[in-house]
Amino acid sequence: MAGKASSTLPESISEGGTLLRDGLIWAIFCRPGHEPVELERDVVTQRLLTGAFPPELANTDGWAWFHFDIVHTLSRTQIESIPSLPEEVRQVLTNLERSIRLDSEDETVFGALPAFDDTTTDDDRNVSTWRFALEPDLLITTRRHPIPALGVVFHELRRGLVPRSPANLVDRALLEFADTLRRDFARLDDQLDRAEDVLLMLDRDTDLGRMSGLLGLVRRRSTELRRVLAPVDRIFKDEEMELPEWAEDDLRDRSHRQVHAALDDLLALQDRARSLQDELTSNQAEETNHRLYIVSVGTTLMLPATFVTGFFGMNTGGMFLTDGSWGTVEAGCLCFAIMFGTWLLLKFTRLL
């Protein structure tokens, strides 16, 4: 016998925690209706090299989940030497790029899917990728950064929520990603609510520049999320992609529904942000036009007075109003009279 499964899982196993052994974060065997058990190293090695579990595990209806950190050189070397996996699958599992894909070869489903990495705040949370190879009795996952969604799925297994197939784990991780997206959407929607309230109660003290910055943050974040979701939605809608029958239901149907629903919510959020941006732009243009209107009216009213002062400033002989002692007052009154006459003319022609 190549090895045995221990009856309990150590408390130290958690996504983002200390690696257990040479880049292998956890290796567990699951059976519906039973608590998962941790597999010892020789059992993991036997399954990866021979493609089969020991008899006491192979004769059950269970399946295993091996989770690797491919930053660790030994884990990449081990994955690249798995003879039971096709070469393309091994390359996907050890690839360090962030491209999204989903494909199948024979009875193996493999690909790379998005997830949020393990950052502290919602605003700083970045989108990362995790990779998987899926067989009827085995799920191999790899990642470079801690993926909280996989940690959530793992802890659900520890609580006894064991699905009938490892394909359900991939679907559950996508569901957790979609739920996190919706929480982000709700936060962005709250920011749009505040912006909309300010725009509806617009007054002279409203800082439209700050509102523009807020809407810009929402639109930038929603655009980043759309660039992640849209490729996943296209992958699941690809009619030429043929998945094995045992994975078709859990991956293509259920996962596509939840990803497509999240994408619909995101598009609705982007439409609302775009509408508020258009309204803000209109308000900014209206405020700018109002200020230019005031400047134009002031300039128009002062133009005749400027002409009068320029006329009296000419150094020529015979200038009237130079003989009396009230010449300056009389010239000033003339300026104001012409300004008043100009104002009346603008009102009469409805230019004011």
Tab-separated table of C-alpha atoms in Angstrom:
chain	number	residue	atom	x	y	z
A	1	MET	CA	0.000	0.000	0.000
A	2	ALA	CA	1.431	3.309	-1.092
A	3	GLY	CA	0.103	5.241	1.839
A	4	LYS	CA	-2.976	6.055	3.880
A	5	ALA	CA	-5.253	8.990	4.470
A	6	SER	CA	-5.161	10.601	7.867
A	7	SER	CA	-8.512	10.950	9.591
A	8	THR	CA	-8.358	14.635	10.430
A	9	LEU	CA	-7.251	17.812	8.719
A	10	PRO	CA	-4.659	20.009	10.448
A	11	GLU	CA	-5.866	23.404	11.608
A	12	SER	CA	-2.923	25.104	9.874
A	13	ILE	CA	-4.322	24.391	6.417
A	14	SER	CA	-5.766	27.625	5.066
A	15	GLU	CA	-5.490	29.513	1.808
A	16	GLY	CA	-2.768	32.095	2.158
A	17	GLY	CA	-1.138	30.365	5.112
A	18	THR	CA	2.182	28.565	5.393
A	19	LEU	CA	2.869	25.978	2.719
A	20	LEU	CA	2.514	22.471	4.051
A	21	ARG	CA	5.033	20.682	1.874
A	22	ASP	CA	7.119	21.793	-1.099
A	23	GLY	CA	4.488	24.073	-2.610
A	24	LEU	CA	1.573	21.709	-2.010
A	25	ILE	CA	-0.872	23.736	0.065
A	26	TRP	CA	-3.355	20.954	0.682
A	27	ALA	CA	-4.242	17.502	-0.604
A	28	ILE	CA	-7.592	16.128	0.536
A	29	PHE	CA	-9.839	13.214	-0.359
A	30	CYS	CA	-13.585	13.843	-0.341
A	31	ARG	CA	-16.601	11.554	-0.329
A	32	PRO	CA	-20.205	12.813	-0.339
A	33	GLY	CA	-21.662	12.381	3.114
A	34	HIS	CA	-18.251	12.058	4.796
A	35	GLU	CA	-15.747	14.511	6.206
A	36	PRO	CA	-12.732	15.106	3.934
A	37	VAL	CA	-9.419	13.610	4.984
A	38	GLU	CA	-5.888	14.783	4.320
A	39	LEU	CA	-3.831	12.593	2.005
A	40	GLU	CA	-0.289	11.715	2.880
A	41	ARG	CA	2.533	12.546	0.551
A	42	ASP	CA	3.032	9.056	-0.869
A	43	VAL	CA	-0.641	8.834	-1.824
A	44	VAL	CA	-0.404	12.165	-3.659
A	45	THR	CA	2.743	11.039	-5.460
A	46	GLN	CA	1.165	7.724	-6.462
A	47	ARG	CA	-1.930	9.451	-7.899
A	48	LEU	CA	0.135	11.970	-9.869
A	49	LEU	CA	2.598	9.419	-11.259
A	50	THR	CA	0.340	6.432	-11.908
A	51	GLY	CA	-3.023	8.131	-12.380
A	52	ALA	CA	-4.651	5.863	-9.769
A	53	PHE	CA	-5.363	5.939	-6.040
A	54	PRO	CA	-4.575	3.089	-3.650
A	55	PRO	CA	-7.293	0.360	-3.668
A	56	GLU	CA	-8.891	1.532	-0.416
A	57	LEU	CA	-9.537	4.936	-2.035
A	58	ALA	CA	-10.035	3.874	-5.655
A	59	ASN	CA	-12.947	1.595	-4.761
A	60	THR	CA	-14.983	4.453	-3.302
A	61	ASP	CA	-17.071	7.123	-4.979
A	62	GLY	CA	-14.722	9.853	-3.731
A	63	TRP	CA	-12.386	12.309	-5.409
A	64	ALA	CA	-9.296	14.309	-4.446
A	65	TRP	CA	-8.270	17.949	-4.533
A	66	PHE	CA	-4.582	18.921	-4.793
A	67	HIS	CA	-3.822	22.631	-4.435
A	68	PHE	CA	-0.348	23.983	-5.351
A	69	ASP	CA	1.482	27.280	-5.069
A	70	ILE	CA	3.389	27.541	-8.366
A	71	VAL	CA	5.647	30.275	-7.038
A	72	HIS	CA	7.415	27.339	-5.409
A	73	THR	CA	9.890	25.823	-7.905
A	74	LEU	CA	9.413	22.272	-6.631
A	75	SER	CA	5.678	22.408	-7.185
A	76	ARG	CA	6.113	23.543	-10.801
A	77	THR	CA	8.648	20.781	-11.383
A	78	GLN	CA	6.302	18.204	-9.918
A	79	ILE	CA	3.340	19.343	-12.028
A	80	GLU	CA	5.428	19.423	-15.210
A	81	SER	CA	6.385	15.784	-14.627
A	82	ILE	CA	2.848	14.358	-14.210
A	83	PRO	CA	2.669	11.694	-16.944
A	84	SER	CA	-1.106	11.262	-16.824
A	85	LEU	CA	-1.770	14.868	-17.873
A	86	PRO	CA	-1.398	16.079	-21.479
A	87	GLU	CA	1.433	18.495	-22.176
A	88	GLU	CA	-0.941	21.415	-22.810
A	89	VAL	CA	-2.645	20.879	-19.461
A	90	ARG	CA	0.702	20.888	-17.617
A	91	GLN	CA	1.654	24.119	-19.358
A	92	VAL	CA	-1.602	25.795	-18.324
A	93	LEU	CA	-1.171	24.698	-14.694
A	94	THR	CA	2.327	26.171	-14.481
A	95	ASN	CA	1.742	29.238	-16.649
A	96	LEU	CA	2.400	32.560	-14.894
A	97	GLU	CA	0.314	34.687	-17.279
A	98	ARG	CA	-3.118	36.060	-16.363
A	99	SER	CA	-5.008	35.059	-19.488
A	100	ILE	CA	-8.468	33.519	-19.041
A	101	ARG	CA	-9.292	30.249	-20.780
A	102	LEU	CA	-11.376	27.078	-20.563
A	103	ASP	CA	-10.755	23.981	-22.652
A	104	SER	CA	-10.957	20.197	-22.574
A	105	GLU	CA	-8.944	17.285	-23.887
A	106	ASP	CA	-10.380	13.769	-23.674
A	107	GLU	CA	-11.841	13.530	-20.152
A	108	THR	CA	-9.747	16.380	-18.734
A	109	VAL	CA	-11.168	19.892	-18.390
A	110	PHE	CA	-8.585	22.599	-17.771
A	111	GLY	CA	-8.195	26.340	-17.859
A	112	ALA	CA	-7.565	29.565	-15.939
A	113	LEU	CA	-10.327	31.519	-14.206
A	114	PRO	CA	-10.420	34.910	-12.459
A	115	ALA	CA	-10.614	35.571	-8.737
A	116	PHE	CA	-9.751	38.369	-6.343
A	117	ASP	CA	-6.434	38.117	-4.565
A	118	ASP	CA	-5.958	38.340	-0.833
A	119	THR	CA	-5.701	42.103	-0.234
A	120	THR	CA	-6.868	44.022	2.805
A	121	THR	CA	-9.312	46.583	1.415
A	122	ASP	CA	-12.066	46.472	-1.200
A	123	ASP	CA	-10.618	49.438	-3.090
A	124	ASP	CA	-7.160	47.860	-3.403
A	125	ARG	CA	-8.399	44.378	-4.278
A	126	ASN	CA	-6.860	43.179	-7.528
A	127	VAL	CA	-8.079	40.491	-9.884
A	128	SER	CA	-5.799	37.485	-10.162
A	129	THR	CA	-6.143	34.064	-11.819
A	130	TRP	CA	-6.062	30.491	-10.650
A	131	ARG	CA	-5.605	27.450	-12.864
A	132	PHE	CA	-7.138	24.016	-12.709
A	133	ALA	CA	-7.163	20.585	-14.287
A	134	LEU	CA	-10.338	18.618	-13.713
A	135	GLU	CA	-10.944	14.869	-14.011
A	136	PRO	CA	-13.888	12.814	-12.705
A	137	ASP	CA	-11.950	11.842	-9.557
A	138	LEU	CA	-9.352	14.615	-9.265
A	139	LEU	CA	-9.087	18.400	-9.155
A	140	ILE	CA	-5.649	20.027	-9.389
A	141	THR	CA	-5.533	23.775	-8.782
A	142	THR	CA	-2.568	26.146	-8.880
A	143	ARG	CA	-2.110	29.817	-8.047
A	144	ARG	CA	0.573	32.460	-7.533
A	145	HIS	CA	-1.263	34.606	-4.990
A	146	PRO	CA	-3.628	33.507	-2.209
A	147	ILE	CA	-7.164	33.175	-3.593
A	148	PRO	CA	-9.824	33.753	-0.897
A	149	ALA	CA	-12.533	32.108	-3.046
A	150	LEU	CA	-10.657	28.804	-2.979
A	151	GLY	CA	-10.187	29.202	0.761
A	152	VAL	CA	-13.957	29.625	1.173
A	153	VAL	CA	-14.608	26.449	-0.824
A	154	PHE	CA	-11.998	24.548	1.163
A	155	HIS	CA	-13.493	25.532	4.512
A	156	GLU	CA	-16.947	24.524	3.269
A	157	LEU	CA	-15.510	21.080	2.576
A	158	ARG	CA	-14.149	20.964	6.108
A	159	ARG	CA	-17.644	21.654	7.406
A	160	GLY	CA	-18.872	18.559	5.566
A	161	LEU	CA	-20.392	20.265	2.498
A	162	VAL	CA	-18.889	17.795	0.037
A	163	PRO	CA	-20.356	17.841	-3.508
A	164	ARG	CA	-20.717	14.751	-5.651
A	165	SER	CA	-18.159	15.907	-8.226
A	166	PRO	CA	-15.005	18.092	-8.191
A	167	ALA	CA	-16.609	20.096	-11.024
A	168	ASN	CA	-18.921	21.541	-8.378
A	169	LEU	CA	-15.872	23.047	-6.650
A	170	VAL	CA	-14.927	25.004	-9.769
A	171	ASP	CA	-18.520	26.162	-10.057
A	172	ARG	CA	-18.579	27.088	-6.352
A	173	ALA	CA	-15.354	29.117	-6.685
A	174	LEU	CA	-16.881	31.007	-9.631
A	175	LEU	CA	-20.022	31.603	-7.587
A	176	GLU	CA	-17.923	33.050	-4.752
A	177	PHE	CA	-16.165	35.290	-7.278
A	178	ALA	CA	-19.531	36.425	-8.667
A	179	ASP	CA	-20.822	37.123	-5.136
A	180	THR	CA	-17.737	39.224	-4.394
A	181	LEU	CA	-18.333	41.096	-7.640
A	182	ARG	CA	-21.911	41.837	-6.607
A	183	ARG	CA	-20.709	43.201	-3.283
A	184	ASP	CA	-18.355	45.458	-5.222
A	185	PHE	CA	-21.270	46.453	-7.469
A	186	ALA	CA	-23.360	47.325	-4.397
A	187	ARG	CA	-20.555	49.521	-3.033
A	188	LEU	CA	-20.140	51.284	-6.385
A	189	ASP	CA	-23.915	51.671	-6.656
A	190	ASP	CA	-23.982	53.380	-3.250
A	191	GLN	CA	-21.397	55.859	-4.518
A	192	LEU	CA	-23.581	56.526	-7.551
A	193	ASP	CA	-26.566	57.089	-5.220
A	194	ARG	CA	-24.631	59.774	-3.359
A	195	ALA	CA	-23.557	61.383	-6.617
A	196	GLU	CA	-27.128	61.344	-7.903
A	197	ASP	CA	-28.431	62.966	-4.700
A	198	VAL	CA	-25.885	65.769	-5.046
A	199	LEU	CA	-26.786	66.327	-8.703
A	200	LEU	CA	-30.500	66.446	-7.907
A	201	MET	CA	-29.947	68.999	-5.137
A	202	LEU	CA	-27.487	71.078	-7.142
A	203	ASP	CA	-26.755	74.504	-5.658
A	204	ARG	CA	-24.045	77.133	-5.900
A	205	ASP	CA	-21.932	75.430	-3.225
A	206	THR	CA	-21.803	72.079	-5.042
A	207	ASP	CA	-18.277	70.961	-5.892
A	208	LEU	CA	-18.756	69.551	-9.386
A	209	GLY	CA	-15.046	68.807	-9.679
A	210	ARG	CA	-15.232	66.403	-6.715
A	211	MET	CA	-18.315	64.773	-8.218
A	212	SER	CA	-16.449	64.246	-11.477
A	213	GLY	CA	-13.634	62.508	-9.607
A	214	LEU	CA	-16.103	60.214	-7.805
A	215	LEU	CA	-17.839	59.186	-11.021
A	216	GLY	CA	-14.457	58.686	-12.656
A	217	LEU	CA	-13.445	56.210	-9.927
A	218	VAL	CA	-16.682	54.257	-10.349
A	219	ARG	CA	-16.344	54.100	-14.129
A	220	ARG	CA	-12.687	53.084	-13.961
A	221	ARG	CA	-13.395	50.265	-11.469
A	222	SER	CA	-16.395	48.997	-13.433
A	223	THR	CA	-14.328	49.007	-16.626
A	224	GLU	CA	-11.602	46.954	-14.926
A	225	LEU	CA	-14.164	44.389	-13.762
A	226	ARG	CA	-15.811	44.231	-17.165
A	227	ARG	CA	-12.474	43.417	-18.807
A	228	VAL	CA	-12.298	40.404	-16.502
A	229	LEU	CA	-15.907	39.212	-16.792
A	230	ALA	CA	-16.431	39.634	-20.531
A	231	PRO	CA	-13.810	37.028	-21.580
A	232	VAL	CA	-15.243	34.495	-19.124
A	233	ASP	CA	-18.733	35.043	-20.501
A	234	ARG	CA	-17.452	34.613	-24.069
A	235	ILE	CA	-15.697	31.385	-23.116
A	236	PHE	CA	-18.852	29.828	-21.695
A	237	LYS	CA	-20.906	30.976	-24.695
A	238	ASP	CA	-18.495	29.341	-27.134
A	239	GLU	CA	-20.632	26.694	-28.822
A	240	GLU	CA	-17.598	25.028	-30.396
A	241	MET	CA	-16.140	24.132	-26.995
A	242	GLU	CA	-17.105	20.576	-26.082
A	243	LEU	CA	-16.915	19.576	-22.431
A	244	PRO	CA	-17.194	16.009	-21.130
A	245	GLU	CA	-20.720	15.027	-20.225
A	246	TRP	CA	-19.894	14.736	-16.523
A	247	ALA	CA	-18.710	18.395	-16.434
A	248	GLU	CA	-21.160	19.988	-18.897
A	249	ASP	CA	-23.935	20.542	-16.386
A	250	ASP	CA	-21.866	21.992	-13.552
A	251	LEU	CA	-19.453	24.118	-15.569
A	252	ARG	CA	-21.115	25.332	-18.736
A	253	ASP	CA	-24.706	25.683	-17.520
A	254	ARG	CA	-24.519	26.760	-13.869
A	255	SER	CA	-21.267	28.721	-14.112
A	256	HIS	CA	-22.367	30.503	-17.274
A	257	ARG	CA	-25.624	31.609	-15.660
A	258	GLN	CA	-23.935	33.171	-12.665
A	259	VAL	CA	-21.175	34.838	-14.709
A	260	HIS	CA	-23.684	36.165	-17.232
A	261	ALA	CA	-25.905	37.517	-14.431
A	262	ALA	CA	-22.926	39.314	-12.879
A	263	LEU	CA	-22.014	40.762	-16.277
A	264	ASP	CA	-25.589	42.037	-16.732
A	265	ASP	CA	-25.410	43.753	-13.334
A	266	LEU	CA	-22.085	45.309	-14.283
A	267	LEU	CA	-23.412	46.602	-17.609
A	268	ALA	CA	-26.394	48.157	-15.810
A	269	LEU	CA	-23.994	49.817	-13.357
A	270	GLN	CA	-21.887	51.177	-16.216
A	271	ASP	CA	-24.982	52.548	-17.978
A	272	ARG	CA	-26.039	54.343	-14.814
A	273	ALA	CA	-22.561	55.769	-14.264
A	274	ARG	CA	-22.478	56.929	-17.876
A	275	SER	CA	-25.869	58.643	-17.500
A	276	LEU	CA	-24.748	60.440	-14.351
A	277	GLN	CA	-21.530	61.450	-16.089
A	278	ASP	CA	-23.562	62.942	-18.943
A	279	GLU	CA	-25.748	64.830	-16.474
A	280	LEU	CA	-22.693	66.088	-14.602
A	281	THR	CA	-21.111	67.222	-17.867
A	282	SER	CA	-24.314	69.044	-18.744
A	283	ASN	CA	-24.358	70.784	-15.350
A	284	GLN	CA	-20.710	71.745	-15.693
A	285	ALA	CA	-21.353	73.160	-19.172
A	286	GLU	CA	-24.381	75.067	-17.868
A	287	GLU	CA	-22.366	76.541	-15.013
A	288	THR	CA	-19.568	77.513	-17.395
A	289	ASN	CA	-22.060	79.147	-19.781
A	290	HIS	CA	-23.627	81.047	-16.886
A	291	ARG	CA	-20.257	82.421	-15.828
A	292	LEU	CA	-19.389	83.378	-19.400
A	293	TYR	CA	-22.809	85.056	-19.681
A	294	ILE	CA	-22.076	87.230	-16.629
A	295	VAL	CA	-18.660	88.170	-18.012
A	296	SER	CA	-20.168	88.975	-21.408
A	297	VAL	CA	-22.891	91.192	-19.911
A	298	GLY	CA	-20.342	93.049	-17.779
A	299	THR	CA	-18.081	93.549	-20.779
A	300	THR	CA	-20.986	94.801	-22.899
A	301	LEU	CA	-22.126	97.266	-20.236
A	302	MET	CA	-18.617	98.630	-19.746
A	303	LEU	CA	-17.871	98.995	-23.457
A	304	PRO	CA	-19.658	102.401	-23.932
A	305	ALA	CA	-18.121	103.750	-20.728
A	306	THR	CA	-14.714	102.644	-21.966
A	307	PHE	CA	-15.344	104.549	-25.181
A	308	VAL	CA	-16.291	107.703	-23.229
A	309	THR	CA	-13.214	107.553	-20.989
A	310	GLY	CA	-11.037	106.940	-24.006
A	311	PHE	CA	-12.630	109.872	-25.810
A	312	PHE	CA	-12.050	112.265	-22.885
A	313	GLY	CA	-8.505	111.025	-22.550
A	314	MET	CA	-7.487	112.382	-25.954
A	315	ASN	CA	-4.959	115.212	-25.790
A	316	THR	CA	-6.695	117.485	-28.294
A	317	GLY	CA	-7.838	121.082	-28.139
A	318	GLY	CA	-11.440	122.196	-27.835
A	319	MET	CA	-12.438	119.306	-25.526
A	320	PHE	CA	-15.805	120.121	-23.968
A	321	LEU	CA	-16.486	119.950	-20.205
A	322	THR	CA	-13.013	121.315	-19.540
A	323	ASP	CA	-14.077	124.834	-18.593
A	324	GLY	CA	-16.216	124.191	-15.514
A	325	SER	CA	-15.181	122.750	-12.125
A	326	TRP	CA	-17.627	119.767	-12.434
A	327	GLY	CA	-16.266	118.355	-15.683
A	328	THR	CA	-15.175	115.013	-14.165
A	329	VAL	CA	-18.542	114.520	-12.423
A	330	GLU	CA	-20.400	115.350	-15.597
A	331	ALA	CA	-18.271	112.924	-17.624
A	332	GLY	CA	-18.873	110.207	-15.004
A	333	CYS	CA	-22.614	110.773	-15.134
A	334	LEU	CA	-22.434	110.548	-18.909
A	335	CYS	CA	-20.684	107.172	-18.615
A	336	PHE	CA	-23.325	105.787	-16.264
A	337	ALA	CA	-26.118	107.183	-18.441
A	338	ILE	CA	-24.717	105.415	-21.496
A	339	MET	CA	-24.288	102.147	-19.482
A	340	PHE	CA	-27.909	102.404	-18.334
A	341	GLY	CA	-29.054	103.068	-21.873
A	342	THR	CA	-27.105	100.019	-23.072
A	343	TRP	CA	-28.743	97.876	-20.367
A	344	LEU	CA	-32.194	99.085	-21.421
A	345	LEU	CA	-31.385	98.313	-25.057
A	346	LEU	CA	-30.288	94.747	-24.151
A	347	LYS	CA	-33.457	94.203	-22.110
A	348	PHE	CA	-35.646	95.575	-24.909
A	349	THR	CA	-34.024	93.264	-27.472
A	350	ARG	CA	-34.267	90.340	-24.949
A	351	LEU	CA	-30.552	89.713	-24.986
A	352	LEU	CA	-30.595	89.806	-21.175
